[in-house]
Amino acid sequence: MAYGTFTEVFFYLFVILIVFGALVAVTSPILMKAVMGLAMAMFGIAGLYLYLNSPFLALMQILIYVGAVCIMIVFGIMVGYTPKQLAEYAIGPKNTILAIVTSLLTLGVLTLALVKTQWVQGVDAGLGDYSLAHLGETLMTRYGLAFELISVVLMIAMIGAVAITWNGKHRGIK
């Protein structure tokens, strides 16, 4: 098996993982399965980043989207819904029609943007030094304040979510 064929197999495996995970995420009537489909799609995207030789982006994809966003959604489902409410959750015909219309409109806008954009051909990247060490140094020096502010905002959001949940549980809201 040639090297090009071997890498193409991995590319197509990642694409299949993304498409399958996305389909599970948007079609599953069970909320937890939908979140697992989302996590599967995010893992596939991380695989594509690895395929594109960008291990930092792959790691950030896993840490942020799978490790934080999907786990936060699972936490919200577990805290915010009773098992009875989760069992009653279903995709109705009204939501399905709305989802199809929205998807087709989004597809149309993206297709129009792809067709109308004048793509630049054959330009050298000229990226310079963008190694992982350089990226870490830049994040902690030039963008250090923004990096810290983002972490504070995320912490405040998590504290707010816990406070809202805590108050709801003590008021008898389920």
C-alpha atoms as a PDB file:
ATOM      1  CA  MET A   1       0.000   0.000   0.000  1.00  0.00           C
ATOM      2  CA  ALA A   2       1.455   3.357  -1.011  1.00  0.00           C
ATOM      3  CA  TYR A   3       1.915   6.168   1.485  1.00  0.00           C
ATOM      4  CA  GLY A   4      -0.610   8.396  -0.302  1.00  0.00           C
ATOM      5  CA  THR A   5      -3.241   5.663  -0.201  1.00  0.00           C
ATOM      6  CA  PHE A   6      -2.557   5.035   3.492  1.00  0.00           C
ATOM      7  CA  THR A   7      -3.076   8.692   4.403  1.00  0.00           C
ATOM      8  CA  GLU A   8      -6.178   8.883   2.227  1.00  0.00           C
ATOM      9  CA  VAL A   9      -7.664   5.993   4.199  1.00  0.00           C
ATOM     10  CA  PHE A  10      -7.196   7.958   7.422  1.00  0.00           C
ATOM     11  CA  PHE A  11      -8.675  11.065   5.819  1.00  0.00           C
ATOM     12  CA  TYR A  12     -11.797   9.189   4.747  1.00  0.00           C
ATOM     13  CA  LEU A  13     -12.090   7.494   8.147  1.00  0.00           C
ATOM     14  CA  PHE A  14     -12.056  10.896   9.844  1.00  0.00           C
ATOM     15  CA  VAL A  15     -14.630  12.242   7.390  1.00  0.00           C
ATOM     16  CA  ILE A  16     -16.889   9.228   7.978  1.00  0.00           C
ATOM     17  CA  LEU A  17     -16.523   9.733  11.748  1.00  0.00           C
ATOM     18  CA  ILE A  18     -17.493  13.404  11.394  1.00  0.00           C
ATOM     19  CA  VAL A  19     -20.492  12.752   9.145  1.00  0.00           C
ATOM     20  CA  PHE A  20     -21.757   9.833  11.239  1.00  0.00           C
ATOM     21  CA  GLY A  21     -21.331  11.786  14.495  1.00  0.00           C
ATOM     22  CA  ALA A  22     -23.088  14.822  13.040  1.00  0.00           C
ATOM     23  CA  LEU A  23     -25.982  12.684  11.806  1.00  0.00           C
ATOM     24  CA  VAL A  24     -26.343  11.094  15.243  1.00  0.00           C
ATOM     25  CA  ALA A  25     -26.197  14.552  16.846  1.00  0.00           C
ATOM     26  CA  VAL A  26     -29.002  16.015  14.748  1.00  0.00           C
ATOM     27  CA  THR A  27     -31.269  12.992  14.316  1.00  0.00           C
ATOM     28  CA  SER A  28     -31.176  11.211  17.664  1.00  0.00           C
ATOM     29  CA  PRO A  29     -34.336  11.683  19.729  1.00  0.00           C
ATOM     30  CA  ILE A  30     -32.356  10.818  22.870  1.00  0.00           C
ATOM     31  CA  LEU A  31     -30.519  13.886  24.129  1.00  0.00           C
ATOM     32  CA  MET A  32     -27.512  12.051  25.597  1.00  0.00           C
ATOM     33  CA  LYS A  33     -26.972  10.132  22.343  1.00  0.00           C
ATOM     34  CA  ALA A  34     -27.108  13.434  20.463  1.00  0.00           C
ATOM     35  CA  VAL A  35     -24.347  14.832  22.682  1.00  0.00           C
ATOM     36  CA  MET A  36     -22.269  11.690  22.146  1.00  0.00           C
ATOM     37  CA  GLY A  37     -22.725  12.146  18.391  1.00  0.00           C
ATOM     38  CA  LEU A  38     -21.487  15.719  18.754  1.00  0.00           C
ATOM     39  CA  ALA A  39     -18.445  14.492  20.681  1.00  0.00           C
ATOM     40  CA  MET A  40     -17.798  11.882  17.979  1.00  0.00           C
ATOM     41  CA  ALA A  41     -17.888  14.563  15.283  1.00  0.00           C
ATOM     42  CA  MET A  42     -15.513  16.734  17.321  1.00  0.00           C
ATOM     43  CA  PHE A  43     -13.072  13.818  17.638  1.00  0.00           C
ATOM     44  CA  GLY A  44     -13.224  13.410  13.863  1.00  0.00           C
ATOM     45  CA  ILE A  45     -12.407  17.089  13.391  1.00  0.00           C
ATOM     46  CA  ALA A  46      -9.448  16.668  15.736  1.00  0.00           C
ATOM     47  CA  GLY A  47      -8.346  13.769  13.548  1.00  0.00           C
ATOM     48  CA  LEU A  48      -8.491  16.016  10.489  1.00  0.00           C
ATOM     49  CA  TYR A  49      -6.300  18.537  12.298  1.00  0.00           C
ATOM     50  CA  LEU A  50      -3.798  15.743  12.947  1.00  0.00           C
ATOM     51  CA  TYR A  51      -4.034  14.763   9.283  1.00  0.00           C
ATOM     52  CA  LEU A  52      -3.188  18.376   8.380  1.00  0.00           C
ATOM     53  CA  ASN A  53      -0.105  18.153  10.635  1.00  0.00           C
ATOM     54  CA  SER A  54      -1.453  20.493  13.292  1.00  0.00           C
ATOM     55  CA  PRO A  55      -1.242  18.616  16.588  1.00  0.00           C
ATOM     56  CA  PHE A  56      -1.837  21.740  18.688  1.00  0.00           C
ATOM     57  CA  LEU A  57      -5.195  22.430  17.024  1.00  0.00           C
ATOM     58  CA  ALA A  58      -6.104  18.746  17.375  1.00  0.00           C
ATOM     59  CA  LEU A  59      -5.350  18.832  21.086  1.00  0.00           C
ATOM     60  CA  MET A  60      -7.269  22.083  21.558  1.00  0.00           C
ATOM     61  CA  GLN A  61     -10.217  20.600  19.645  1.00  0.00           C
ATOM     62  CA  ILE A  62     -10.312  17.655  22.026  1.00  0.00           C
ATOM     63  CA  LEU A  63      -9.731  19.693  25.182  1.00  0.00           C
ATOM     64  CA  ILE A  64     -12.143  22.520  24.403  1.00  0.00           C
ATOM     65  CA  TYR A  65     -14.940  20.954  22.400  1.00  0.00           C
ATOM     66  CA  VAL A  66     -14.970  17.375  23.656  1.00  0.00           C
ATOM     67  CA  GLY A  67     -13.537  17.914  27.104  1.00  0.00           C
ATOM     68  CA  ALA A  68     -15.298  21.150  27.971  1.00  0.00           C
ATOM     69  CA  VAL A  69     -18.281  21.867  25.737  1.00  0.00           C
ATOM     70  CA  CYS A  70     -19.666  18.336  25.448  1.00  0.00           C
ATOM     71  CA  ILE A  71     -19.050  17.598  29.126  1.00  0.00           C
ATOM     72  CA  MET A  72     -20.729  20.902  30.050  1.00  0.00           C
ATOM     73  CA  ILE A  73     -23.753  19.934  27.944  1.00  0.00           C
ATOM     74  CA  VAL A  74     -23.884  16.520  29.650  1.00  0.00           C
ATOM     75  CA  PHE A  75     -23.618  18.249  33.031  1.00  0.00           C
ATOM     76  CA  GLY A  76     -26.446  20.604  32.062  1.00  0.00           C
ATOM     77  CA  ILE A  77     -28.625  17.701  30.947  1.00  0.00           C
ATOM     78  CA  MET A  78     -27.971  15.743  34.124  1.00  0.00           C
ATOM     79  CA  VAL A  79     -28.628  18.709  36.393  1.00  0.00           C
ATOM     80  CA  GLY A  80     -31.418  20.397  34.457  1.00  0.00           C
ATOM     81  CA  TYR A  81     -33.617  17.482  33.453  1.00  0.00           C
ATOM     82  CA  THR A  82     -35.285  14.727  35.414  1.00  0.00           C
ATOM     83  CA  PRO A  83     -35.247  11.224  33.911  1.00  0.00           C
ATOM     84  CA  LYS A  84     -38.961  11.623  33.179  1.00  0.00           C
ATOM     85  CA  GLN A  85     -38.324  14.823  31.201  1.00  0.00           C
ATOM     86  CA  LEU A  86     -35.526  13.147  29.256  1.00  0.00           C
ATOM     87  CA  ALA A  87     -37.816  10.236  28.401  1.00  0.00           C
ATOM     88  CA  GLU A  88     -40.463  12.667  27.103  1.00  0.00           C
ATOM     89  CA  TYR A  89     -37.997  14.509  24.866  1.00  0.00           C
ATOM     90  CA  ALA A  90     -38.808  13.835  21.235  1.00  0.00           C
ATOM     91  CA  ILE A  91     -38.314  15.374  17.834  1.00  0.00           C
ATOM     92  CA  GLY A  92     -41.679  16.532  16.538  1.00  0.00           C
ATOM     93  CA  PRO A  93     -42.731  17.118  12.920  1.00  0.00           C
ATOM     94  CA  LYS A  94     -42.722  20.898  13.430  1.00  0.00           C
ATOM     95  CA  ASN A  95     -39.088  20.835  14.554  1.00  0.00           C
ATOM     96  CA  THR A  96     -38.112  18.500  11.717  1.00  0.00           C
ATOM     97  CA  ILE A  97     -39.584  20.793   9.058  1.00  0.00           C
ATOM     98  CA  LEU A  98     -37.910  23.824  10.644  1.00  0.00           C
ATOM     99  CA  ALA A  99     -34.585  21.958  10.754  1.00  0.00           C
ATOM    100  CA  ILE A 100     -34.836  20.948   7.089  1.00  0.00           C
ATOM    101  CA  VAL A 101     -35.687  24.487   5.960  1.00  0.00           C
ATOM    102  CA  THR A 102     -32.875  25.982   8.050  1.00  0.00           C
ATOM    103  CA  SER A 103     -30.395  23.393   6.760  1.00  0.00           C
ATOM    104  CA  LEU A 104     -31.326  24.040   3.135  1.00  0.00           C
ATOM    105  CA  LEU A 105     -31.036  27.813   3.604  1.00  0.00           C
ATOM    106  CA  THR A 106     -27.624  27.393   5.234  1.00  0.00           C
ATOM    107  CA  LEU A 107     -26.492  25.074   2.444  1.00  0.00           C
ATOM    108  CA  GLY A 108     -27.656  27.610  -0.153  1.00  0.00           C
ATOM    109  CA  VAL A 109     -25.820  30.505   1.498  1.00  0.00           C
ATOM    110  CA  LEU A 110     -22.607  28.476   1.861  1.00  0.00           C
ATOM    111  CA  THR A 111     -22.806  27.263  -1.743  1.00  0.00           C
ATOM    112  CA  LEU A 112     -23.359  30.820  -2.959  1.00  0.00           C
ATOM    113  CA  ALA A 113     -20.380  32.023  -0.909  1.00  0.00           C
ATOM    114  CA  LEU A 114     -18.166  29.261  -2.327  1.00  0.00           C
ATOM    115  CA  VAL A 115     -19.198  30.000  -5.905  1.00  0.00           C
ATOM    116  CA  LYS A 116     -18.920  33.807  -5.664  1.00  0.00           C
ATOM    117  CA  THR A 117     -15.583  33.912  -3.807  1.00  0.00           C
ATOM    118  CA  GLN A 118     -12.530  34.591  -5.940  1.00  0.00           C
ATOM    119  CA  TRP A 119     -10.019  32.144  -4.567  1.00  0.00           C
ATOM    120  CA  VAL A 120      -6.320  33.014  -4.681  1.00  0.00           C
ATOM    121  CA  GLN A 121      -4.237  30.441  -6.549  1.00  0.00           C
ATOM    122  CA  GLY A 122      -0.608  29.503  -5.965  1.00  0.00           C
ATOM    123  CA  VAL A 123       0.378  31.882  -3.161  1.00  0.00           C
ATOM    124  CA  ASP A 124       3.289  30.950  -0.904  1.00  0.00           C
ATOM    125  CA  ALA A 125       2.291  30.508   2.692  1.00  0.00           C
ATOM    126  CA  GLY A 126       5.133  32.585   4.129  1.00  0.00           C
ATOM    127  CA  LEU A 127       3.963  31.803   7.634  1.00  0.00           C
ATOM    128  CA  GLY A 128       7.291  32.119   9.365  1.00  0.00           C
ATOM    129  CA  ASP A 129       7.918  30.486  12.738  1.00  0.00           C
ATOM    130  CA  TYR A 130       4.641  29.082  14.010  1.00  0.00           C
ATOM    131  CA  SER A 131       5.900  26.215  16.081  1.00  0.00           C
ATOM    132  CA  LEU A 132       4.193  25.121  19.265  1.00  0.00           C
ATOM    133  CA  ALA A 133       6.862  26.853  21.365  1.00  0.00           C
ATOM    134  CA  HIS A 134       6.344  30.117  19.477  1.00  0.00           C
ATOM    135  CA  LEU A 135       2.578  29.850  19.897  1.00  0.00           C
ATOM    136  CA  GLY A 136       2.882  29.269  23.650  1.00  0.00           C
ATOM    137  CA  GLU A 137       5.289  32.171  24.029  1.00  0.00           C
ATOM    138  CA  THR A 138       2.960  34.485  22.085  1.00  0.00           C
ATOM    139  CA  LEU A 139      -0.091  33.424  24.112  1.00  0.00           C
ATOM    140  CA  MET A 140       1.669  34.108  27.396  1.00  0.00           C
ATOM    141  CA  THR A 141       3.392  37.377  26.426  1.00  0.00           C
ATOM    142  CA  ARG A 142       1.565  39.339  23.744  1.00  0.00           C
ATOM    143  CA  TYR A 143      -1.912  37.919  24.435  1.00  0.00           C
ATOM    144  CA  GLY A 144      -1.434  37.068  28.113  1.00  0.00           C
ATOM    145  CA  LEU A 145      -4.070  39.484  29.414  1.00  0.00           C
ATOM    146  CA  ALA A 146      -6.694  38.333  26.902  1.00  0.00           C
ATOM    147  CA  PHE A 147      -5.866  34.711  27.716  1.00  0.00           C
ATOM    148  CA  GLU A 148      -6.422  35.337  31.437  1.00  0.00           C
ATOM    149  CA  LEU A 149      -9.610  37.355  30.870  1.00  0.00           C
ATOM    150  CA  ILE A 150     -11.109  34.529  28.815  1.00  0.00           C
ATOM    151  CA  SER A 151     -10.384  32.068  31.614  1.00  0.00           C
ATOM    152  CA  VAL A 152     -12.045  34.397  34.157  1.00  0.00           C
ATOM    153  CA  VAL A 153     -15.133  34.772  31.941  1.00  0.00           C
ATOM    154  CA  LEU A 154     -15.393  30.981  31.595  1.00  0.00           C
ATOM    155  CA  MET A 155     -15.061  30.558  35.350  1.00  0.00           C
ATOM    156  CA  ILE A 156     -17.808  33.145  35.973  1.00  0.00           C
ATOM    157  CA  ALA A 157     -20.079  31.349  33.495  1.00  0.00           C
ATOM    158  CA  MET A 158     -19.532  28.035  35.280  1.00  0.00           C
ATOM    159  CA  ILE A 159     -20.193  29.592  38.689  1.00  0.00           C
ATOM    160  CA  GLY A 160     -23.359  31.196  37.301  1.00  0.00           C
ATOM    161  CA  ALA A 161     -24.573  27.875  35.918  1.00  0.00           C
ATOM    162  CA  VAL A 162     -24.007  26.176  39.269  1.00  0.00           C
ATOM    163  CA  ALA A 163     -25.737  29.047  41.111  1.00  0.00           C
ATOM    164  CA  ILE A 164     -28.787  28.896  38.837  1.00  0.00           C
ATOM    165  CA  THR A 165     -29.003  25.138  39.277  1.00  0.00           C
ATOM    166  CA  TRP A 166     -28.516  25.376  43.036  1.00  0.00           C
ATOM    167  CA  ASN A 167     -31.307  27.951  43.415  1.00  0.00           C
ATOM    168  CA  GLY A 168     -33.686  25.948  41.235  1.00  0.00           C
ATOM    169  CA  LYS A 169     -33.169  22.764  43.250  1.00  0.00           C
ATOM    170  CA  HIS A 170     -33.802  24.506  46.566  1.00  0.00           C
ATOM    171  CA  ARG A 171     -36.993  26.171  45.329  1.00  0.00           C
ATOM    172  CA  GLY A 172     -38.503  22.853  44.378  1.00  0.00           C
ATOM    173  CA  ILE A 173     -38.034  23.414  40.626  1.00  0.00           C
ATOM    174  CA  LYS A 174     -37.102  20.228  38.834  1.00  0.00           C
END
